[in-house]
mmCIF file of C-alpha atoms and ligand atoms in Angstrom:
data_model
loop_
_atom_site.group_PDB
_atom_site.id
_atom_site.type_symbol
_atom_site.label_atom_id
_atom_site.label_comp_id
_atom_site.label_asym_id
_atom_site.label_seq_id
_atom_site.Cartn_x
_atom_site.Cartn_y
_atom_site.Cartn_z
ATOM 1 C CA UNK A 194 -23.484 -14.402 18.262
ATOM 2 C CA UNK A 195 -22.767 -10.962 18.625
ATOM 3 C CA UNK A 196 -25.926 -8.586 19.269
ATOM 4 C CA UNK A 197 -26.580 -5.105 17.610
ATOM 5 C CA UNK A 198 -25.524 -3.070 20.043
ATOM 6 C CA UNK A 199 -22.600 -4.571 20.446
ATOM 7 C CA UNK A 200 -22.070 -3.837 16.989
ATOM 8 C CA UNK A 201 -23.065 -0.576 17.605
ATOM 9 C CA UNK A 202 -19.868 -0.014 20.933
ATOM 10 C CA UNK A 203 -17.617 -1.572 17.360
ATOM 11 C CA UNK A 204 -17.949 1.191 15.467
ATOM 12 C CA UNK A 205 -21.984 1.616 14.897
ATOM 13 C CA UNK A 206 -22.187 -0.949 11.619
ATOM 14 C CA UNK A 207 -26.225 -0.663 12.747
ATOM 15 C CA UNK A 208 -26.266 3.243 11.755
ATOM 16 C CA UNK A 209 -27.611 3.344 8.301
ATOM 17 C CA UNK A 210 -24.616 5.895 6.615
ATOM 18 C CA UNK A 211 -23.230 4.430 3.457
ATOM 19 C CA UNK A 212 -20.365 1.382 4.139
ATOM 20 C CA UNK A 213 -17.251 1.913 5.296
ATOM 21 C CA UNK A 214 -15.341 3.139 2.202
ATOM 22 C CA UNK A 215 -17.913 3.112 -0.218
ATOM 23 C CA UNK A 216 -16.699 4.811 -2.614
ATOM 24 C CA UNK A 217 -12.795 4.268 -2.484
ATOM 25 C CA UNK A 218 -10.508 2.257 -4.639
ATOM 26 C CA UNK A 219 -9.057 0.052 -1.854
ATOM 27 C CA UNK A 220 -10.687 -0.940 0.939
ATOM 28 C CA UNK A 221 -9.355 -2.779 4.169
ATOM 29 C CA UNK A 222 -11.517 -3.160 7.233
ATOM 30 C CA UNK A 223 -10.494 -4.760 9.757
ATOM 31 C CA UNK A 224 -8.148 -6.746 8.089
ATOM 32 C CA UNK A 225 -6.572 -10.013 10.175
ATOM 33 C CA UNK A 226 -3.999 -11.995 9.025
ATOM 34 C CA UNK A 227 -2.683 -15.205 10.827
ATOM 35 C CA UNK A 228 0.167 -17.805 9.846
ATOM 36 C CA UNK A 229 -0.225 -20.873 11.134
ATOM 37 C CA UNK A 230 3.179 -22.600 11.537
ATOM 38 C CA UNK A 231 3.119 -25.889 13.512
ATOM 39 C CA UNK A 232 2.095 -24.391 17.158
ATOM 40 C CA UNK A 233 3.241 -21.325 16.603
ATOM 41 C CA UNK A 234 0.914 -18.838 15.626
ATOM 42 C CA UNK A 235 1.649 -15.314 14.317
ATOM 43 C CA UNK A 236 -0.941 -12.552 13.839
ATOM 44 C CA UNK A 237 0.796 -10.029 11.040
ATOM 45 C CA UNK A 238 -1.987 -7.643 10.702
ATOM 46 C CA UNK A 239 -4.406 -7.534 13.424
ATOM 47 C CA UNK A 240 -7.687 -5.449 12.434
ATOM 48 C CA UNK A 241 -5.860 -3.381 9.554
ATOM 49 C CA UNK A 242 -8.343 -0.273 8.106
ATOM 50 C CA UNK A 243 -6.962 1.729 5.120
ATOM 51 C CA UNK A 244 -8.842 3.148 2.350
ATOM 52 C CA UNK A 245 -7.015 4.453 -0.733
ATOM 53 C CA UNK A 246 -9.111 6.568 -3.318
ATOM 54 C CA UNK A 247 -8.651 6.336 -6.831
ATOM 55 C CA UNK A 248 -5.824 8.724 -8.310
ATOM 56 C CA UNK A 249 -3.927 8.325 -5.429
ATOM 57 C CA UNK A 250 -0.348 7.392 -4.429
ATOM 58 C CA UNK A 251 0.827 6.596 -0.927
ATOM 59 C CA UNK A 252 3.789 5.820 1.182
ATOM 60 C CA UNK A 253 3.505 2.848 3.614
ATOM 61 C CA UNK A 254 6.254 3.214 6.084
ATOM 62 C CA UNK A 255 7.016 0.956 9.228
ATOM 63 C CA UNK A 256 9.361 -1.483 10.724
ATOM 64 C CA UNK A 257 10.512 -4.774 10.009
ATOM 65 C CA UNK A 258 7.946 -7.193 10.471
ATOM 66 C CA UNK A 259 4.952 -4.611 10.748
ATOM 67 C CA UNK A 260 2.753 -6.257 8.135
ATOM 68 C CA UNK A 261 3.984 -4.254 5.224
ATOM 69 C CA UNK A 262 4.583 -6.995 2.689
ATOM 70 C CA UNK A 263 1.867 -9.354 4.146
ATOM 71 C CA UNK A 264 -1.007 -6.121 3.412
ATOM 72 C CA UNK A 265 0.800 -6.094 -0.253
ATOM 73 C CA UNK A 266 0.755 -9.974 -1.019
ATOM 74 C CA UNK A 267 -3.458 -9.558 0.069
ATOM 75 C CA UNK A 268 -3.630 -6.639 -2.097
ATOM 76 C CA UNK A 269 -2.214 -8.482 -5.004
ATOM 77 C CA UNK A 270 -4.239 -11.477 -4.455
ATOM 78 C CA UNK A 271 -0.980 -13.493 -3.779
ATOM 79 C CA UNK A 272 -2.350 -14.425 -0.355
ATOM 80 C CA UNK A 273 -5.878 -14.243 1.627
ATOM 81 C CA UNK A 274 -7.250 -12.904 4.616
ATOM 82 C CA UNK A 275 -7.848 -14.774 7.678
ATOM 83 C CA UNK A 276 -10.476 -12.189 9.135
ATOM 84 C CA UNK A 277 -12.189 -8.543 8.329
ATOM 85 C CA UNK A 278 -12.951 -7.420 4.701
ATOM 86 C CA UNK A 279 -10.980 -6.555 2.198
ATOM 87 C CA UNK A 280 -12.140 -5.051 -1.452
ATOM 88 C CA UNK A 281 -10.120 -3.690 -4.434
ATOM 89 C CA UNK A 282 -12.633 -1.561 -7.053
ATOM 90 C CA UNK A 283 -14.941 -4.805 -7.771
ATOM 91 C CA UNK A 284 -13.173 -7.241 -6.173
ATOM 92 C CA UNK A 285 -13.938 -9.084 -2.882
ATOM 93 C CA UNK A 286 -10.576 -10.703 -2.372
ATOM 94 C CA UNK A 287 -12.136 -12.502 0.798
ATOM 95 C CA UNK A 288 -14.242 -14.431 -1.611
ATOM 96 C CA UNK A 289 -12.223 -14.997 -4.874
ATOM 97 C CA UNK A 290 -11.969 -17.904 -7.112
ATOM 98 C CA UNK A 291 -8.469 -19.262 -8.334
ATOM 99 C CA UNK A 292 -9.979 -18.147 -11.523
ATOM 100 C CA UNK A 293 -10.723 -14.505 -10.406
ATOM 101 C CA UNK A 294 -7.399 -14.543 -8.639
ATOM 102 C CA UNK A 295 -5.613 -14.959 -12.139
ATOM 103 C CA UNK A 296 -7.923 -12.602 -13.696
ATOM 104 C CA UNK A 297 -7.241 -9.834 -10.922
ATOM 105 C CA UNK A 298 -3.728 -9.863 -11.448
ATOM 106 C CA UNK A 299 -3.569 -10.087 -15.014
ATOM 107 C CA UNK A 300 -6.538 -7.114 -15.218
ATOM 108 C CA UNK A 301 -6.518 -4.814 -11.614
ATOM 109 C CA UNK A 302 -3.102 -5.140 -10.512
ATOM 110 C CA UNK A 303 0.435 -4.543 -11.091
ATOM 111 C CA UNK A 304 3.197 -5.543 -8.848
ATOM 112 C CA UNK A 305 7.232 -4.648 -8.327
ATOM 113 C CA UNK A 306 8.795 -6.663 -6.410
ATOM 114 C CA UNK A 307 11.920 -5.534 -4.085
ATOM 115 C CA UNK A 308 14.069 -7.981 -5.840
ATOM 116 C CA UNK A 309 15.336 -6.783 -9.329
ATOM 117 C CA UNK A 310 15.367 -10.729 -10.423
ATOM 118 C CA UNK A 311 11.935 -11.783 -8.973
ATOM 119 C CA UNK A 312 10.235 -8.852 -11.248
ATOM 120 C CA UNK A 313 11.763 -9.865 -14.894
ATOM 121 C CA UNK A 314 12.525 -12.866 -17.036
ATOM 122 C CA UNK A 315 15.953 -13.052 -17.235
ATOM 123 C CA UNK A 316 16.228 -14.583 -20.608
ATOM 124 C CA UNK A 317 14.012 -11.625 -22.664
ATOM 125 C CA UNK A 318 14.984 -8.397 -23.361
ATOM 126 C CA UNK A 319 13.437 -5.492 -21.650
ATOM 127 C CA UNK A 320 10.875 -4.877 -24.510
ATOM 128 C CA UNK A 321 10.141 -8.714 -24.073
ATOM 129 C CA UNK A 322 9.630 -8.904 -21.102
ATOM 130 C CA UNK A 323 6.792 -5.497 -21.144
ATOM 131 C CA UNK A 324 4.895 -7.268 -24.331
ATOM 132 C CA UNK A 325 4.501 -11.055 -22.134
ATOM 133 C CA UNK A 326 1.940 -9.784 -19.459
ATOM 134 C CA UNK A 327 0.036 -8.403 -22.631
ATOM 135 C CA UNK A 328 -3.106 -10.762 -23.217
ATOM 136 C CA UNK A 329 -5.521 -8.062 -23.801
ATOM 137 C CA UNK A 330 -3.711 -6.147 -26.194
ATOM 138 C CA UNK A 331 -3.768 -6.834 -30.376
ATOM 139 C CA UNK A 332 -0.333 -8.470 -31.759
ATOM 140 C CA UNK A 333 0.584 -5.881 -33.776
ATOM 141 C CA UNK A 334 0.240 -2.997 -31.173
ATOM 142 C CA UNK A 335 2.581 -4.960 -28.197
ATOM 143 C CA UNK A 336 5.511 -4.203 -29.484
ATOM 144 C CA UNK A 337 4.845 -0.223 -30.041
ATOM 145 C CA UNK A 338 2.955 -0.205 -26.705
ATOM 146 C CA UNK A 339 5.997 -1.644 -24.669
ATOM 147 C CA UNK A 340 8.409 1.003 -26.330
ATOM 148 C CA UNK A 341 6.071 4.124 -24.888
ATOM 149 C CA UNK A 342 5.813 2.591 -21.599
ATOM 150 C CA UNK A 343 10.096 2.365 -21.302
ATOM 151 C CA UNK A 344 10.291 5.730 -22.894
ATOM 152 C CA UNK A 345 7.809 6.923 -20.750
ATOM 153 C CA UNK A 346 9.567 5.517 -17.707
ATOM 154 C CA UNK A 347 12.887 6.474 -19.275
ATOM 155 C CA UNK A 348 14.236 3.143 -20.294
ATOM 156 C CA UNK A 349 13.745 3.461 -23.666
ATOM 157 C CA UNK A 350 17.646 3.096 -24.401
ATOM 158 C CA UNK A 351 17.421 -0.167 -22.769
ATOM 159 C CA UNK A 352 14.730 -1.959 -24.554
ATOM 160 C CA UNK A 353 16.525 -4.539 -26.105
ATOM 161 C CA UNK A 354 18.381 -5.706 -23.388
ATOM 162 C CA UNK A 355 18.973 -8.381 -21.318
ATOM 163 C CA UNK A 356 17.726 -7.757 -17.700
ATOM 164 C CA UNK A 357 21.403 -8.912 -16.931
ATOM 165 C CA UNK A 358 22.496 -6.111 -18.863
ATOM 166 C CA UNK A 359 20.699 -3.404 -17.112
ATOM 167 C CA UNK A 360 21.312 -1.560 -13.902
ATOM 168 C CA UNK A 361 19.407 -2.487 -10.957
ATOM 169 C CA UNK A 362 17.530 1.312 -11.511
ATOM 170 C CA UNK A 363 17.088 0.188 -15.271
ATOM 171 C CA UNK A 364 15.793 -3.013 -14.314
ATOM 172 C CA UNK A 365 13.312 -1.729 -12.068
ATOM 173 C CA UNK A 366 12.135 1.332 -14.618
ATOM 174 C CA UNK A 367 11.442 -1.989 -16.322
ATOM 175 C CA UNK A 368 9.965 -3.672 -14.038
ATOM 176 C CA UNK A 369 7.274 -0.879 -13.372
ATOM 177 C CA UNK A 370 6.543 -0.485 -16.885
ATOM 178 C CA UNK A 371 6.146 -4.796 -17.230
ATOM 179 C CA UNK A 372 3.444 -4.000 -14.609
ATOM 180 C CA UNK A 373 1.576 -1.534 -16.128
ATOM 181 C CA UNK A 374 1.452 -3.365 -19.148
ATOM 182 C CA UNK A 375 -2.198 -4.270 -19.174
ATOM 183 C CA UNK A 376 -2.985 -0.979 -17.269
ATOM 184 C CA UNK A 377 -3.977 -1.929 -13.751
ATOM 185 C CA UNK A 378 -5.873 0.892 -12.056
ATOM 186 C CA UNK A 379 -3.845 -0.246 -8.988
ATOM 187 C CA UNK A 380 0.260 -0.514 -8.695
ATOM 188 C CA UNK A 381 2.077 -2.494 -5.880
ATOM 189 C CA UNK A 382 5.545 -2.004 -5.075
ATOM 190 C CA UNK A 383 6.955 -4.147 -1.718
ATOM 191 C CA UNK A 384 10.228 -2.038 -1.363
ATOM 192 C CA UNK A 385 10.962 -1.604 -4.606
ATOM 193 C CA UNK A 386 14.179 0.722 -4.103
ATOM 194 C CA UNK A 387 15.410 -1.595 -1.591
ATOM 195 C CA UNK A 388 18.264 -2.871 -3.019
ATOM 196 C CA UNK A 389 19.366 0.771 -4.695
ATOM 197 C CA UNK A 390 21.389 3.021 -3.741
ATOM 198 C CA UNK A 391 20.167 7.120 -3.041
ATOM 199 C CA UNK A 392 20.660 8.777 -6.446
ATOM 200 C CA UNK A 393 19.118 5.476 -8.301
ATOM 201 C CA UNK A 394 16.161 4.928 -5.758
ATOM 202 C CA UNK A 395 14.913 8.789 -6.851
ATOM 203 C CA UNK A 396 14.897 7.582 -10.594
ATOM 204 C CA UNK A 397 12.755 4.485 -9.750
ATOM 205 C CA UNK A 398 10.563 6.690 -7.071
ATOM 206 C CA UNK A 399 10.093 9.127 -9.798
ATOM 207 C CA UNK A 400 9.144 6.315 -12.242
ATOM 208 C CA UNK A 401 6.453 5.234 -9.970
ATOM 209 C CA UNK A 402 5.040 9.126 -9.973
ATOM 210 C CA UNK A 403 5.124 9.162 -13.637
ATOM 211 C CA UNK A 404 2.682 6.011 -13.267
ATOM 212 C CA UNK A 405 0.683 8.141 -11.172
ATOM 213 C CA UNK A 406 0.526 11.014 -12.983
ATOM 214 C CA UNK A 407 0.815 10.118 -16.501
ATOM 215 C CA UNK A 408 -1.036 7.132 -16.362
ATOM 216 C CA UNK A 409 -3.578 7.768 -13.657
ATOM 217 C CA UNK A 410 -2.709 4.471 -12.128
ATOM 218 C CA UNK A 411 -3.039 4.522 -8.589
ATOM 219 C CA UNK A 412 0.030 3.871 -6.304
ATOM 220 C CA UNK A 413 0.841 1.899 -2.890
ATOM 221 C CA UNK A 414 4.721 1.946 -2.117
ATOM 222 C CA UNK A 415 6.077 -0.130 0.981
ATOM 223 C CA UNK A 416 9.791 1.990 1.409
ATOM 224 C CA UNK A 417 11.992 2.320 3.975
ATOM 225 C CA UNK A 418 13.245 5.877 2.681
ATOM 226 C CA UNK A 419 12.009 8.367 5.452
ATOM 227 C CA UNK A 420 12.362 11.288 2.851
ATOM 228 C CA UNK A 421 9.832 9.735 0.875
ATOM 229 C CA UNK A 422 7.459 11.520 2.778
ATOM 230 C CA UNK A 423 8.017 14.430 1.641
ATOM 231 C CA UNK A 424 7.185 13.248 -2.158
ATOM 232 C CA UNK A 425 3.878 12.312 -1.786
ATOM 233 C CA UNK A 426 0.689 13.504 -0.352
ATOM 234 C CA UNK A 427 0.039 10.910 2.292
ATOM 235 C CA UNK A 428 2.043 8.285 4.319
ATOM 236 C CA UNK A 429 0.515 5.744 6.172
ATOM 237 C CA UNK A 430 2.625 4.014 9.173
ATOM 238 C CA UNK A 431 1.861 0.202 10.191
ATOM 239 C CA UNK A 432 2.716 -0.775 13.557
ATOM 240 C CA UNK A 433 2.099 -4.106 14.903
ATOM 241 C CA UNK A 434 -0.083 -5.084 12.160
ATOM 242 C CA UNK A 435 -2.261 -2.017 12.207
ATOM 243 C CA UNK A 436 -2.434 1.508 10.679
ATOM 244 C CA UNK A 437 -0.643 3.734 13.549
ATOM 245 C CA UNK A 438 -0.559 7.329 11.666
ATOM 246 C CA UNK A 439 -0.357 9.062 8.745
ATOM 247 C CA UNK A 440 1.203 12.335 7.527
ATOM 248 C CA UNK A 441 -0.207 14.098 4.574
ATOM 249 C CA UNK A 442 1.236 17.135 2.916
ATOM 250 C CA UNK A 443 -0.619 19.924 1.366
ATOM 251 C CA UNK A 444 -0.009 22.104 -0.668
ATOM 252 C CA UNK A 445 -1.941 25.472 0.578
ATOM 253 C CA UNK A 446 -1.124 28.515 -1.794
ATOM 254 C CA UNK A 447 2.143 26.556 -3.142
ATOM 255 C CA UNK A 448 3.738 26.150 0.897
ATOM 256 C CA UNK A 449 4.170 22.860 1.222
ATOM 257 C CA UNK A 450 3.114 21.868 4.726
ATOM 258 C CA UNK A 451 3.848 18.425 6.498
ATOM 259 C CA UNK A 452 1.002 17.420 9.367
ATOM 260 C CA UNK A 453 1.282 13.880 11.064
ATOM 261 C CA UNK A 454 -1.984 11.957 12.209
ATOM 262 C CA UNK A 455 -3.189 9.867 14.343
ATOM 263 C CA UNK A 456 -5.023 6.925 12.894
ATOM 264 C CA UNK A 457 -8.424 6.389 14.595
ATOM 265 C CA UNK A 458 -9.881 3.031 13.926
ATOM 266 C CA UNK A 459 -13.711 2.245 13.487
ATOM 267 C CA UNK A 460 -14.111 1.747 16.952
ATOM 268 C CA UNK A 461 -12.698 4.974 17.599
ATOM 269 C CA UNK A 462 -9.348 3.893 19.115
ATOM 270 C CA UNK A 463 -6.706 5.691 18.688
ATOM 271 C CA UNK A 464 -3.009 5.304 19.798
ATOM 272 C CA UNK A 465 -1.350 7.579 21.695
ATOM 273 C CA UNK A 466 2.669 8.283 20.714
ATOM 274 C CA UNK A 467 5.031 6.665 22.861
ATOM 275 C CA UNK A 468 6.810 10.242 23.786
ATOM 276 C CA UNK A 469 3.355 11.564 25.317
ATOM 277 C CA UNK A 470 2.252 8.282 27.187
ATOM 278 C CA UNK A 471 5.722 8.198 28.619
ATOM 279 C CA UNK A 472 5.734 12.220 29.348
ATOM 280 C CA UNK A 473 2.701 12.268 31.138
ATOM 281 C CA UNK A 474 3.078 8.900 32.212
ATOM 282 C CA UNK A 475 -0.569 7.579 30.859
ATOM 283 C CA UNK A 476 -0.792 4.219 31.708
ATOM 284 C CA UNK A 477 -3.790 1.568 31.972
ATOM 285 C CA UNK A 478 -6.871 4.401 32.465
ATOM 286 C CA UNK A 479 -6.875 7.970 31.460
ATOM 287 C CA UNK A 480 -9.303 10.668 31.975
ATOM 288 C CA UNK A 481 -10.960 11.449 28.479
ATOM 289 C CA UNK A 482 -12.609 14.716 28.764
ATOM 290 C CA UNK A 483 -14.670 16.946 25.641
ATOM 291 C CA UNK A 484 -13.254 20.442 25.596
ATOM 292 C CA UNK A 485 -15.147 22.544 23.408
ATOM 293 C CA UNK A 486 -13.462 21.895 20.187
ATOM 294 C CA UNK A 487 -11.197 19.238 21.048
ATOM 295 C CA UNK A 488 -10.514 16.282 23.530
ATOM 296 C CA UNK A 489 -8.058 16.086 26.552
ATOM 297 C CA UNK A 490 -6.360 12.744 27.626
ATOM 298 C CA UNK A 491 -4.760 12.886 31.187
ATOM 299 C CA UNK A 492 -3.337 10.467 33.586
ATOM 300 C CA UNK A 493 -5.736 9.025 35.783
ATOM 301 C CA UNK A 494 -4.575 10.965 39.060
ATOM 302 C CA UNK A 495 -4.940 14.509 37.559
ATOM 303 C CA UNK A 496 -7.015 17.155 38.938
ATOM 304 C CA UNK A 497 -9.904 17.494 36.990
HETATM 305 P P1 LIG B 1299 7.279 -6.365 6.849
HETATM 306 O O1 LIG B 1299 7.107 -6.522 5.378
HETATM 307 O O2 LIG B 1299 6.638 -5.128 7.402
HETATM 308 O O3 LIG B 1299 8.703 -6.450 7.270
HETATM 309 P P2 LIG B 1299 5.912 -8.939 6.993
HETATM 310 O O4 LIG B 1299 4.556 -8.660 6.468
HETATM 311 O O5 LIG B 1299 6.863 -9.590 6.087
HETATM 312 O O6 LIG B 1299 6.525 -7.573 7.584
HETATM 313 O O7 LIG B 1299 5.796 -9.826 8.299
HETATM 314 C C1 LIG B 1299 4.895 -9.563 9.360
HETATM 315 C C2 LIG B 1299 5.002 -10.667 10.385
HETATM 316 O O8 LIG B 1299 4.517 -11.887 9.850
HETATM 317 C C3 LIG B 1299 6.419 -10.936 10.850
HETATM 318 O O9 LIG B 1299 6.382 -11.280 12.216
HETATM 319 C C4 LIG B 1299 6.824 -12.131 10.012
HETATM 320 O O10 LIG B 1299 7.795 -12.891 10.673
HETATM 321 C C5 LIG B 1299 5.525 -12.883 9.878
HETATM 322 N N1 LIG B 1299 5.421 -13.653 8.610
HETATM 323 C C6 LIG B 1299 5.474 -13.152 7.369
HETATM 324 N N2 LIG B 1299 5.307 -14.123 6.436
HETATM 325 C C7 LIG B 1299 5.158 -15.274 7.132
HETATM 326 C C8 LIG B 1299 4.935 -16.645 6.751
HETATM 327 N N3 LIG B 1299 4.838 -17.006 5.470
HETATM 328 N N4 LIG B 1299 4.835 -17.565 7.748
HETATM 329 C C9 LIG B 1299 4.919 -17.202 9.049
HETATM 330 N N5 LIG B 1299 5.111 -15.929 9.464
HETATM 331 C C10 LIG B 1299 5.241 -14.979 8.537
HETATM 332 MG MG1 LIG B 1300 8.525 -6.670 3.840
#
């Protein structure tokens, strides 16, 4: 049992303002995941918050075995949650059906996987393989429907190919339009230009900003590409499992200005850089003082 104002010291889920997230598209709070294997027990997000509002597309950036693809196989309802909440537009995807787990995917998300061959059929052509996901739409409009979404993506001269016949950049141009084909408001990609090289990873990047732009679908890319950054408005890094920082970029009378974040969690914890704890060597306890219009940190033996 935990009481209220413990609660309260978590992040104050008493105060009456409107929930966490209320109105954006994504929502994770407090997101836990554990696998279980045999004794061992390994904890790949551990109190994840992000919020992502409609409209927008992001860059999730961090190291190998930060939580990147476990947050994406949640999103897409491939896995669930062990702890903390976890919404997408309607859906609760801590409390989802098998049934509404089919329905999310085929009707609120889209996915592109890193692998060119785990994202297409191999025996249908590229036009094929955009009309299959198509349940929703009449018979006699797949077919036209598929050839604007690889012309929009600029495929179009591929269409009736065999995935085998493409490119890997073709392939996944393909790939992204296969998973817009029922029009998710929400598109997934788990390092989608991870197997591309520089010049062929900018055509599928830009692909994935048509889909944002053109098709107002909103955007979550895991990538690896550091330069990414600078090509859309907000990145968000994962560390251990959790949401360390996040740069945006603005655009402020055309200059185009880059500003990294801190993350600061519900709680109000926030982590300080390696470079800083390490310069001022802040260890266990710091003095936390309010200065006016901002807050000093300082190692514990400092003058006040
Ligand atoms: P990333 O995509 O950022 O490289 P992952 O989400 O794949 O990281 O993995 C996060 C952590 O969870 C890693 O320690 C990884 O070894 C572990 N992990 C991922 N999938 C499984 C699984 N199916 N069973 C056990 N551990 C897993
Ligand atoms: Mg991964």
């Amino acid at each position: 049992m935990v009481s209220d104002s413990t609660l309260e010291a978590l992040g104050g889920r008493g105060a009456p303002t409107p929930a966490f997230g209320h109105d954006a598209l994504v929502v994770c709070d407090n997101l836990v995941r554990i696998y279980q294997t045999g004794s061992v027990e390994v904890q790949a997000l551990q109190g994840l918050d992000l919020l992502v509002d409609a409209g927008e597309m992001i860059a999730l950036v961090g190291a190998s075995g930060s939580g990147k693809s476990t947050l994406l196989a949640l999103l897409s309802a491939m896995d669930a949650p062990t702890a903390g909440r976890a919404r997408v537009g309607r859906w609760d995807l801590m409390a989802m059906s098998s049934r509404d787990r089919v329905a999310y995917r085929q009707q609120m998300v889209g996915v592109v996987w890193q692998q060119t061959s785990r994202n297409l059929l191999p025996y249908l052509t590229a036009r094929q393989n955009v009309t299959t996901p198509m349940t929703f739409t009449r018979r006699r409009r797949r077919s036209a429907r598929a050839g604007e979404l690889l012309d929009l993506l600029g495929v179009a001269h591929v269409a009736d190919r065999m995935p085998r016949e493409m490119s890997g950049g073709e392939q996944q141009r393909v790939a992204i339009a296969t998973a817009l084909a029922n029009e998710p408001q929400l598109l997934l990609a788990d390092e989608p230009t991870g197997e591309l090289d520089t010049t062929t990873s900018q055509e599928v990047f830009d692909a994935l900003r048509t889909a944002n732009r053109e098709a107002g679908t909103t955007v979550v890319v895991v990538t690896h590409d550091p330069s990414v950054s600078a090509q859309v408005e907000r990145t968000v890094a994962i560390r251990d499992g959790r949401t360390s920082s996040e740069v945006l970029r603005r655009d402020a009378d055309g200059d185009v200005t880059h500003e990294e974040y801190a993350v600061m969690d519900r709680a109000g914890r926030v982590q300080v850089p390696r470079e800083y704890r390490e310069a001022l060597e802040l260890t266990r306890r710091v003095r936390i003082a309010l200065e006016g219009d901002h807050v000093s940190v300082r190692p514990d033996g400092s003058p006040r």
